[in-house]
Coordinates of C-alpha atoms in Angstrom, one line a residue:
X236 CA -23.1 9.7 9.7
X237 CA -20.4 7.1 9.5
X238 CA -21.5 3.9 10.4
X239 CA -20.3 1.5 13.3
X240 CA -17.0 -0.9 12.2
X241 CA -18.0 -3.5 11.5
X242 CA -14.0 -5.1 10.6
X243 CA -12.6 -8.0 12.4
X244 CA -12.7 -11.8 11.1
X245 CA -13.8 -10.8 7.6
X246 CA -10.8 -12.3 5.8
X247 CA -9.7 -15.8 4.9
X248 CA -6.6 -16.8 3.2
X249 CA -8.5 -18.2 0.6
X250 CA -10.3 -15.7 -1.7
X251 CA -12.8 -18.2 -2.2
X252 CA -14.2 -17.4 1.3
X253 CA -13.9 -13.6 0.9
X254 CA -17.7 -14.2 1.3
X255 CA -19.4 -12.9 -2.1
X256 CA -20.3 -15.3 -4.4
X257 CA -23.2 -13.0 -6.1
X258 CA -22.9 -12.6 -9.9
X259 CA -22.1 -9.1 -11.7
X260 CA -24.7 -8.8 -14.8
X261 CA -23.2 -6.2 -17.2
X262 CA -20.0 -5.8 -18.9
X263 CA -17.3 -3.6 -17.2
X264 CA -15.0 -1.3 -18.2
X265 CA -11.7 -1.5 -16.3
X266 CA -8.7 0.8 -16.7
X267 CA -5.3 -0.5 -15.5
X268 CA -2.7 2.1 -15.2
X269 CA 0.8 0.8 -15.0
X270 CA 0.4 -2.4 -16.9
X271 CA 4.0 -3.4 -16.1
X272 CA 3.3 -3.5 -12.3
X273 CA 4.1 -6.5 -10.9
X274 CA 0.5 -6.5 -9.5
X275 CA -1.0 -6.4 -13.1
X276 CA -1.5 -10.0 -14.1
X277 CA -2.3 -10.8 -10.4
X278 CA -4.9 -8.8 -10.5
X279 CA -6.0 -9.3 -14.4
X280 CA -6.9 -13.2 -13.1
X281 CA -8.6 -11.6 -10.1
X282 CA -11.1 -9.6 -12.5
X283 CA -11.7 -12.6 -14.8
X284 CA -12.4 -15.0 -11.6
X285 CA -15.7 -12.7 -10.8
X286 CA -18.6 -14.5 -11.1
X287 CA -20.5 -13.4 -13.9
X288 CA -17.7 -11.2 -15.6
X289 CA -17.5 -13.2 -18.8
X290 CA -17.9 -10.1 -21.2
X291 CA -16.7 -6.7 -20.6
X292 CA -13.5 -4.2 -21.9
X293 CA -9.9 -4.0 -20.1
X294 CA -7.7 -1.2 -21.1
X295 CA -4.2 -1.4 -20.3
X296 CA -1.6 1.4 -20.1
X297 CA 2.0 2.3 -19.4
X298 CA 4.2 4.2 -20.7
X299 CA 7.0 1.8 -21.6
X300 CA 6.2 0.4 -24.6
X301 CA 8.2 -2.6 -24.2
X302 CA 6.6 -3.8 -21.1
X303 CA 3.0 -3.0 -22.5
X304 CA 3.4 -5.2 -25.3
X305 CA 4.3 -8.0 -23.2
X306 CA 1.4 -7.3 -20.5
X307 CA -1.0 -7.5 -23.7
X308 CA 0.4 -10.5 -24.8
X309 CA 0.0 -11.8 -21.5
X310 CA -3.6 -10.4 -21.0
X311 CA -4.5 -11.9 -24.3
X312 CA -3.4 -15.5 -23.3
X313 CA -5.2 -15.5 -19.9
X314 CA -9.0 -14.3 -21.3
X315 CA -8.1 -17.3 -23.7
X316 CA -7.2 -19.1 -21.1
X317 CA -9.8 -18.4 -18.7
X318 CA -12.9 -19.0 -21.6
X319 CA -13.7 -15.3 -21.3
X320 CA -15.1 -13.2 -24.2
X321 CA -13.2 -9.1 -22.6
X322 CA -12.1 -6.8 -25.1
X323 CA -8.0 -5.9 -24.5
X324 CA -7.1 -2.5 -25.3
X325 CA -3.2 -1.6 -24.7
X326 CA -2.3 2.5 -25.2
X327 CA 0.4 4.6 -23.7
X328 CA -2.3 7.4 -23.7
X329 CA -4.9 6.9 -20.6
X330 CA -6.9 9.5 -22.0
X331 CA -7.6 7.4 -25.7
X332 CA -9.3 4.6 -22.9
X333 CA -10.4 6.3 -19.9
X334 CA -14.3 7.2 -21.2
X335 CA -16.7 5.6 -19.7
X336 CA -14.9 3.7 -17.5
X337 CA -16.3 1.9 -14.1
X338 CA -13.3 1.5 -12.2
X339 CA -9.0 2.5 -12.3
X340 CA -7.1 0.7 -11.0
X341 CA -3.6 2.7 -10.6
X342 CA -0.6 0.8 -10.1
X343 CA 1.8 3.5 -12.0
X344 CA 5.3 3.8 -11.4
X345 CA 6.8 7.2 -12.4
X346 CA 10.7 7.1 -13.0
X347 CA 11.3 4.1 -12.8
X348 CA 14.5 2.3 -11.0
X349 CA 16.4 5.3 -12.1
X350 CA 15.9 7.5 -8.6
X351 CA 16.2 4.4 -6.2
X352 CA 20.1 4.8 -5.6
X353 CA 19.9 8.5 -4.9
X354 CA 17.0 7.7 -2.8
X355 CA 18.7 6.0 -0.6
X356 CA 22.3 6.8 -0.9
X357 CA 22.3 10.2 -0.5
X358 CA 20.2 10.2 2.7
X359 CA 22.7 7.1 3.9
X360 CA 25.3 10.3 3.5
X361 CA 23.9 11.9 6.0
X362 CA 23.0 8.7 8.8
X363 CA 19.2 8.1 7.4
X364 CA 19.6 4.5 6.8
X365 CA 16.7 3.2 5.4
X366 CA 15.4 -0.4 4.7
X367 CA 12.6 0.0 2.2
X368 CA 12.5 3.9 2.0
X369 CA 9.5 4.2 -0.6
X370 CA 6.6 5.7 2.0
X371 CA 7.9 7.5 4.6
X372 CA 11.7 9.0 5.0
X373 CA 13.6 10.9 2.4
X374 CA 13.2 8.1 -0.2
X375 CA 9.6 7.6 0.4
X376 CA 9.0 11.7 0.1
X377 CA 10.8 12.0 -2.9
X378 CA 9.1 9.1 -4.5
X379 CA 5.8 11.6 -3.9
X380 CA 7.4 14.3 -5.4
X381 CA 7.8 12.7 -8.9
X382 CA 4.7 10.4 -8.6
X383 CA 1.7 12.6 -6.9
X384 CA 1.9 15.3 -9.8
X385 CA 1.7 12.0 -12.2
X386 CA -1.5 11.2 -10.4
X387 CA -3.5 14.2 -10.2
X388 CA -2.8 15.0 -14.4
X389 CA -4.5 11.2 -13.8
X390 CA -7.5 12.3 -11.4
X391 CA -7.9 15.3 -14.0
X392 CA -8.8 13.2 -16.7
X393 CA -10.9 10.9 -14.5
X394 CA -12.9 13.9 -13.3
X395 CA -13.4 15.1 -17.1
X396 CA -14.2 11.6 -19.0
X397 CA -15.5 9.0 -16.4
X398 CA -16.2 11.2 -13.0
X399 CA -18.3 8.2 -11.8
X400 CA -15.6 5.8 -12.0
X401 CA -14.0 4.3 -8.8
X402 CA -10.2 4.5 -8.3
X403 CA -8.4 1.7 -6.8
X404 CA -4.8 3.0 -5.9
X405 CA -2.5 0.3 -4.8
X406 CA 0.5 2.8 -5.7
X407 CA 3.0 4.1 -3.2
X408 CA 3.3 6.3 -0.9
X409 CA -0.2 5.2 0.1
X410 CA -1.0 7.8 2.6
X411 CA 0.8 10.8 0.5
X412 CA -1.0 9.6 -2.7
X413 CA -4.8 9.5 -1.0
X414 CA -4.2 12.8 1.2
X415 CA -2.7 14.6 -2.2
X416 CA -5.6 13.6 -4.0
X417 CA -8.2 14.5 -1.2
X418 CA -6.3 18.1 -1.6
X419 CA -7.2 18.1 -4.9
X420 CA -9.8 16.5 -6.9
X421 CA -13.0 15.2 -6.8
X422 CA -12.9 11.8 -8.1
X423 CA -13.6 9.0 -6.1
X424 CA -10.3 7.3 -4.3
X425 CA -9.8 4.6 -1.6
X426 CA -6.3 2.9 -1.6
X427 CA -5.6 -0.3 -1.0
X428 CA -2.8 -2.8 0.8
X429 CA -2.7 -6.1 2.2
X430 CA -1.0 -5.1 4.8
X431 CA -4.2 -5.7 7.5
X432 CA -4.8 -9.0 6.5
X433 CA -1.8 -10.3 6.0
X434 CA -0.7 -9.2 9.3
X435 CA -4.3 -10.5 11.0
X436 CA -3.2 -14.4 9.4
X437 CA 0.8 -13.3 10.9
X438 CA -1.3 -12.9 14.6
X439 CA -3.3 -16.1 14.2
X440 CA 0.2 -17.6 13.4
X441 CA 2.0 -16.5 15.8
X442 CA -0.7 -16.8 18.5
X443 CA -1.2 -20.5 17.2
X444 CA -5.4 -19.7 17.1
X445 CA -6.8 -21.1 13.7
X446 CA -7.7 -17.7 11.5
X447 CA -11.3 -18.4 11.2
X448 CA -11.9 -18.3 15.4
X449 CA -10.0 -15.0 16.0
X450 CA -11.7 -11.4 16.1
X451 CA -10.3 -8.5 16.0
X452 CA -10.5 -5.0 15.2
X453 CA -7.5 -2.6 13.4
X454 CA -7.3 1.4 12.3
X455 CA -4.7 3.7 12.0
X456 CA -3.1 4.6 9.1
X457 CA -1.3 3.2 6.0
X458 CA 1.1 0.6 7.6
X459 CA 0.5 2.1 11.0
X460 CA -2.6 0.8 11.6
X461 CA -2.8 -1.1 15.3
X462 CA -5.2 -4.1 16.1
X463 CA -6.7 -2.9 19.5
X464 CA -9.1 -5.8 19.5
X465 CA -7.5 -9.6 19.8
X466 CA -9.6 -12.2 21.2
X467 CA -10.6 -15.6 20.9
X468 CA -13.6 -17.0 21.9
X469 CA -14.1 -13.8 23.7
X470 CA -10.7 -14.2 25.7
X471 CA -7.9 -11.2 25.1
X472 CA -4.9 -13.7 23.0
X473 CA -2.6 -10.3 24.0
X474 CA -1.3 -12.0 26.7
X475 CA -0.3 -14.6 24.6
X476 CA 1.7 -12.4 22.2
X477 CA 3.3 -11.2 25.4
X478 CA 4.6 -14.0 26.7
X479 CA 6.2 -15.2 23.3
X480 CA 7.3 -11.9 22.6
X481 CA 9.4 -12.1 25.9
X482 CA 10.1 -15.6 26.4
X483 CA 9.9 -17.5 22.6
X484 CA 13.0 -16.1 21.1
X485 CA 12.2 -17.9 17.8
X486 CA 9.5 -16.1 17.4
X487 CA 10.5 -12.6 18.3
X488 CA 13.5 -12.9 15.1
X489 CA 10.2 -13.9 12.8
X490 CA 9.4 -10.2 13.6
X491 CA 11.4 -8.4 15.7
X492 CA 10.7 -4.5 15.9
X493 CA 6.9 -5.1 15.9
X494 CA 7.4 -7.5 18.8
X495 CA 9.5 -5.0 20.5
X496 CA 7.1 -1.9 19.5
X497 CA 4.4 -4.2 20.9
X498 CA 5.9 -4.8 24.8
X499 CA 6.6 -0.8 25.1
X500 CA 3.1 0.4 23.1
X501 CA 0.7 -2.7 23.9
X502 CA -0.4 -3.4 20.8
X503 CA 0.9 -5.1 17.4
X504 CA 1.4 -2.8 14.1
X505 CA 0.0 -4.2 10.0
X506 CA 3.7 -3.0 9.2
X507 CA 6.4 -5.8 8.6
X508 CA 9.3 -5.1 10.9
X509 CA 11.9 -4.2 8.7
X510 CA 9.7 -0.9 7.0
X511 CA 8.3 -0.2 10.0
X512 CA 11.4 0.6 11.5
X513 CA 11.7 3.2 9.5
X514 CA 8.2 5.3 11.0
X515 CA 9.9 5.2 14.0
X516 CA 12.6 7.7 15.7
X517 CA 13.8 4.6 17.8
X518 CA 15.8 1.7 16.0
X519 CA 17.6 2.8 13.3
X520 CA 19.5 6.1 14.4
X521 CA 22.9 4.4 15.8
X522 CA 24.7 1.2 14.1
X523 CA 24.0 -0.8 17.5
X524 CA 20.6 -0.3 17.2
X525 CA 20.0 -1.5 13.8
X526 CA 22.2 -4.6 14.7
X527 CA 20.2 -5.1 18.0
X528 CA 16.6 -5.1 16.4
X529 CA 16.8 -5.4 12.5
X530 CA 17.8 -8.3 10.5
X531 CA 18.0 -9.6 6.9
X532 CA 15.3 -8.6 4.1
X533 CA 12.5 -6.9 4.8
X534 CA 13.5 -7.5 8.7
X535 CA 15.4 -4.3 8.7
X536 CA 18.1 -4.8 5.9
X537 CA 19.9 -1.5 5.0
X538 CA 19.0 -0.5 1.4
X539 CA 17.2 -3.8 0.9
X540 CA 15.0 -2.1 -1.4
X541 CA 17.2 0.3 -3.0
X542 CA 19.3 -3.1 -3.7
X543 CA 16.9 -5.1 -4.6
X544 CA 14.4 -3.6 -6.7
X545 CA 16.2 -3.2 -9.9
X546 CA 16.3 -7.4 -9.8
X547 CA 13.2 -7.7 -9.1
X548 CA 11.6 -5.3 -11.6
X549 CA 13.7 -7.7 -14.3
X550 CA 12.9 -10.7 -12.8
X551 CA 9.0 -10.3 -13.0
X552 CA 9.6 -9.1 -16.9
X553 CA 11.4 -12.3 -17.6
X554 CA 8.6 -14.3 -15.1
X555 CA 6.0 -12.4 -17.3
X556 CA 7.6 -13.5 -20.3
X557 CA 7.8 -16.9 -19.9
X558 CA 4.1 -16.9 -18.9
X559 CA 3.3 -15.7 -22.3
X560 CA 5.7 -18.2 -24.1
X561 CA 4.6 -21.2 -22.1
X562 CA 7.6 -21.5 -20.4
X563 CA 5.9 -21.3 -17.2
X564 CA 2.5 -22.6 -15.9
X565 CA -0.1 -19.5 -15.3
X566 CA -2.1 -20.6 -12.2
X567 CA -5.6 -18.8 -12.7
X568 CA -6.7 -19.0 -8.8
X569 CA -8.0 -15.9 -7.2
X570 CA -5.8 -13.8 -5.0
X571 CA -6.9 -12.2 -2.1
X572 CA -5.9 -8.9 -3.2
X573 CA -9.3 -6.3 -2.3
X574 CA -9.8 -4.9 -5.7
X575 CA -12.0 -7.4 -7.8
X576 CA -14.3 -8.0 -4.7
X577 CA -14.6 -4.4 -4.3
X578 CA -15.7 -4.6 -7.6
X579 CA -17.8 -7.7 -7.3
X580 CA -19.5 -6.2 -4.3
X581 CA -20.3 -2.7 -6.0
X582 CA -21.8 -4.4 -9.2
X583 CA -24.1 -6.8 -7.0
X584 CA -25.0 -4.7 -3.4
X585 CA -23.6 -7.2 -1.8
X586 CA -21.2 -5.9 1.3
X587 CA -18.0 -6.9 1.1
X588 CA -15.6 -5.5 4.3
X589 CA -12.1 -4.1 3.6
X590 CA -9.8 -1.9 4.8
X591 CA -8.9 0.9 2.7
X592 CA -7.3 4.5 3.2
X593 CA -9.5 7.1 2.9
X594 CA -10.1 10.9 4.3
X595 CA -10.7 10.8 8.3
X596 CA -14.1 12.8 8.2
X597 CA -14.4 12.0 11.8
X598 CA -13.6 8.2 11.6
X599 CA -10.8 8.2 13.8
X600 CA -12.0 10.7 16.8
X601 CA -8.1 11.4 18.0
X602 CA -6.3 11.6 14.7
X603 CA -6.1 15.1 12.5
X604 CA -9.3 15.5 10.6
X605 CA -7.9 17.1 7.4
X606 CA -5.9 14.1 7.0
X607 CA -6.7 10.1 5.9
X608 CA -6.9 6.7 8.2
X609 CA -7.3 3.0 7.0
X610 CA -10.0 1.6 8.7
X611 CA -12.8 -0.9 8.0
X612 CA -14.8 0.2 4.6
X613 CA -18.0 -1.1 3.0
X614 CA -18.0 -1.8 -0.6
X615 CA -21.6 -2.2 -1.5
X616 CA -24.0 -1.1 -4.6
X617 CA -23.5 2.8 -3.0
X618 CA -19.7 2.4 -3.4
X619 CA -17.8 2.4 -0.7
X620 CA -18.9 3.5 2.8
X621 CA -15.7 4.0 5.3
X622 CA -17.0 3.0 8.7
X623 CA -16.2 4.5 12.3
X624 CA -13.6 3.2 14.0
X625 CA -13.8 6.2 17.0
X626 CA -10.4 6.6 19.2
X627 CA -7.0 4.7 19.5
X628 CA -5.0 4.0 22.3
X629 CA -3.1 7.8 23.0
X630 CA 0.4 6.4 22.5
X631 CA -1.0 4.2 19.4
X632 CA -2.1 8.1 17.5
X633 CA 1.0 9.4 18.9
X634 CA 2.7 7.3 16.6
X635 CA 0.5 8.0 13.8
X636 CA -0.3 11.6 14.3
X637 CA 4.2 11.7 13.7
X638 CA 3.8 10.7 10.3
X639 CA 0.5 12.4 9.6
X640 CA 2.0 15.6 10.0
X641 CA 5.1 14.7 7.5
X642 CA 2.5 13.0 5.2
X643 CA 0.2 16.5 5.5
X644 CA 3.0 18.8 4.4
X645 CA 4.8 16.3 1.7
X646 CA 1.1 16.5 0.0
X647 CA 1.0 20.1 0.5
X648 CA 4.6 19.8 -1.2
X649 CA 3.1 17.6 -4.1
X650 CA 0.1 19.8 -4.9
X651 CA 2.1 22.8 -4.9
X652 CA 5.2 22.0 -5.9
X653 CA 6.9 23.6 -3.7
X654 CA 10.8 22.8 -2.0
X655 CA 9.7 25.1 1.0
X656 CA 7.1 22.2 2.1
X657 CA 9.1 19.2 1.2
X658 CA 11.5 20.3 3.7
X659 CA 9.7 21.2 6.3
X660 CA 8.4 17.7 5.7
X661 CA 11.7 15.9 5.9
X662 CA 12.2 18.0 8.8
X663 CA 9.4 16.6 10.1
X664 CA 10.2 12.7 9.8
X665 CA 10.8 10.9 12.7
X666 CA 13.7 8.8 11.5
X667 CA 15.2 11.8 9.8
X668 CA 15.0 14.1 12.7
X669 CA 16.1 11.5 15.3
X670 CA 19.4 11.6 13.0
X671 CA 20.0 14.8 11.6
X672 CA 19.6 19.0 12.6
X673 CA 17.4 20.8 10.4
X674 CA 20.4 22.1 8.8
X675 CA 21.4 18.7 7.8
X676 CA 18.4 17.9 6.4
X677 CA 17.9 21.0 4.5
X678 CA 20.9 20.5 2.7
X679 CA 20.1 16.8 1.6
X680 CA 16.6 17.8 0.8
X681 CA 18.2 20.6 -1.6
X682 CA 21.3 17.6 -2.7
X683 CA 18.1 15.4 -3.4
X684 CA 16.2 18.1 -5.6
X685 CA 19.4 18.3 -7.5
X686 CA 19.9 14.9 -8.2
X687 CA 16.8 14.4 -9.4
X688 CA 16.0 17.5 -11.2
X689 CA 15.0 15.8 -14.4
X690 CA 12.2 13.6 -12.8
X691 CA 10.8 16.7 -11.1
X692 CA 9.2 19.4 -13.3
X693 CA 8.1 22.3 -12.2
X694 CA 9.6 22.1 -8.7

């Protein structure tokens, strides 16, 4: 039986009062797919700074051979650095490093920048304007396409040569990725953002409560997950949000559509307001709308990703690069990314709270049960225990249960391969189908396939 939830004021800014300070006593095994994430050496620090992990083996993969030269160079430099006596292995085949290991940590990125243009200009063709477009919508489907087939060769190999083995996926699209792999294998997979508590730190902002006093309580799914629990000192702080929402103008621009989504729905969203205007059939179907509620960046900006990404992908070689040449101080603080606490707490028993995506097996009574949530987990020497979060507000799984029903046929899409279900997916999107007839969206899905043939074997 699932257990009660037991998230609300788990999280501090600082990882240093994540609340586990028990040391691990055996060297670990970690497995880092996509070393040239930008999340690699984040993370790498994050591993180093457990208590206790002064020995143990990282193996480091990716397929560009370029960037996985640099991320051992860099990997090298920071167990120097750090006083820490790890093994660095660095491969472009997972399957030469994979045995044995404890935990994957899957930050892959399959084509590239090569598919972000058609991603988003081809849909912009046809009306779907799209801000970040890399989870939900026509770019964020056809990201799955070429990525979930990636993962599950991935999940295969896991299941043969370390079945125990926990895997971290911090890969988009979050929801398609865990549901696809639910489908179809066995191995062990939570997914994780920072979406919910970067958001609960945005509330105690915005509220003006110090982080440490508020509670609260948030489920849902991937980016759509709602805090229906806000108090302080046992006081609802809603009505606060309310009143700056309609009367502190300054405010409302810091965040816009979730402000907006928040007066007509009654409660706030984990999704920044720029991508999660795109989960929504509402703002960004007609010019004036876009200009009404979305602004610059990740506030709404029309093909911000699609525009930006390419820079930024250089940008964090070249940041990487000067790390490893000296150029560039290496600040070896903890982050407050989940993964290396998940991992502290699972080596120790000691229960660390997080919020990961996982299958709804009854967690989330009013949500499709074949499906997954985010809500509060357990990571703890049994591994980790999602907990029950019970029902959301009607109109809150409304908005969910739309994108669970894209996100269930896009996997069925992914497993299968199959065009047939990747359009009655994108038929299925609420931005796409508050723009376009299915015959419209048919014909980009097929305009899509074809542009991107190459990146999509087997399809």
């Amino acid at each position: 039986m699932a257990k009660k939830d037991l998230g609300h004021s788990e999280h501090s800014k600082k990882a240093d009062q994540l609340g586990i300070s028990e040391k691990v006593n055996r060297p670990l095994k970690i497995v880092f797919l996509g070393a040239g994430s930008g999340f690699y050496h984040r993370l790498f620090i994050d591993i180093m700074n457990i208590p206790g992990a002064d020995t143990g083996e990282m193996a480091i993969v990716d397929v560009d051979t370029k960037r996985l030269e640099l991320a051992e160079q860099l990997g090298e430099k920071l167990i120097a650095r750090m006083g820490k006596n790890w093994t660095l292995t660095a491969t472009t085949d997972r399957r030469e490093v994979l045995g044995d290991a404890d935990y994957i940590i899957n930050c892959i990125e399959v084509s590239g920048v090569d598919c972000v243009r058609f991603d988003n200009d081809i849909p912009a063709k046809y009306g779907v304007d799209q801000c970040i477009g890399d989870t939900i919508g026509p770019g964020g489907l056809f990201k799955a396409l070429r990525t979930v087939p990636v993962f599950l060769e991935v999940l295969e190999d896991v299941e043969e040569l370390c079945p125990d083995a926990l895997v971290l996926n911090y890969t988009n699209p979050m929801s398609i990725m865990c549901l696809s792999a639910a489908y179809a294998s066995e191995a062990k997979v939570v997914g994780l953002c920072h979406s919910v508590q970067g958001t609960s730190h945005q509330l105690a902002d915005y509220s003006g409560i110090p982080y440490r006093d508020l509670t609260w309580r948030c489920g849902g799914i991937n980016h759509l997950s709602w805090f229906t629990e806000l108090t302080h000192n046992g006081e609802d702080i809603y009505p606060i949000l309310f009143d700056k929402a309609k009367n502190d103008k300054e405010t409302c621009e810091k965040d816009p559509v979730r402000f907006d989504m928040m007066l007509h729905f009654g409660h706030f969203v984990t999704e920044s307001s720029g991508h999660f205007s795109e989960y929504l059939p509402y703002y960004r179907k007609r010019p004036e709308l876009i200009k009404k509620y979305c602004r610059d960046k990740y506030l709404g900006a029309s093909g911000f990703y699609a525009n930006e990404w390419p820079t930024w992908r250089k940008n964090c070689d070249e940041h990487r690069g000067k790390l490893v040449a000296g150029d560039e101080e290496i600040s070896i603080d903890r982050t407050w990314e989940y993964a290396s606490f998940i991992i502290q707490a699972v080596e120790t028993n000691s229960p660390f709270i997080f919020h990961g995506t996982v299958p709804n097996t009854g967690l989330i009574d009013n949500l499709s049960q074949n499906n997954v949530c985010e809500v509060a987990c357990v990571a703890d020497g049994r591994g980790v225990s999602p907990t029950y979060f019970g029902e959301l507000p009607p109109q809150c799984a409304a908005i969910c249960e739309s994108n669970l029903r894209m996100y269930e046929l896009a996997a069925i899409a992914c497993v299968e391969k199959s065009r047939e279900a990747a359009t009655y997916a994108l038929m299925l999107d609420p931005l796409t189908a508050a723009v376009c007839c299915p015959a419209e969206i048919k014909k980009m899905t097929e305009e899509l396939f074809e542009a991107e043939r190459k990146f999509l074997p087997g399809f």
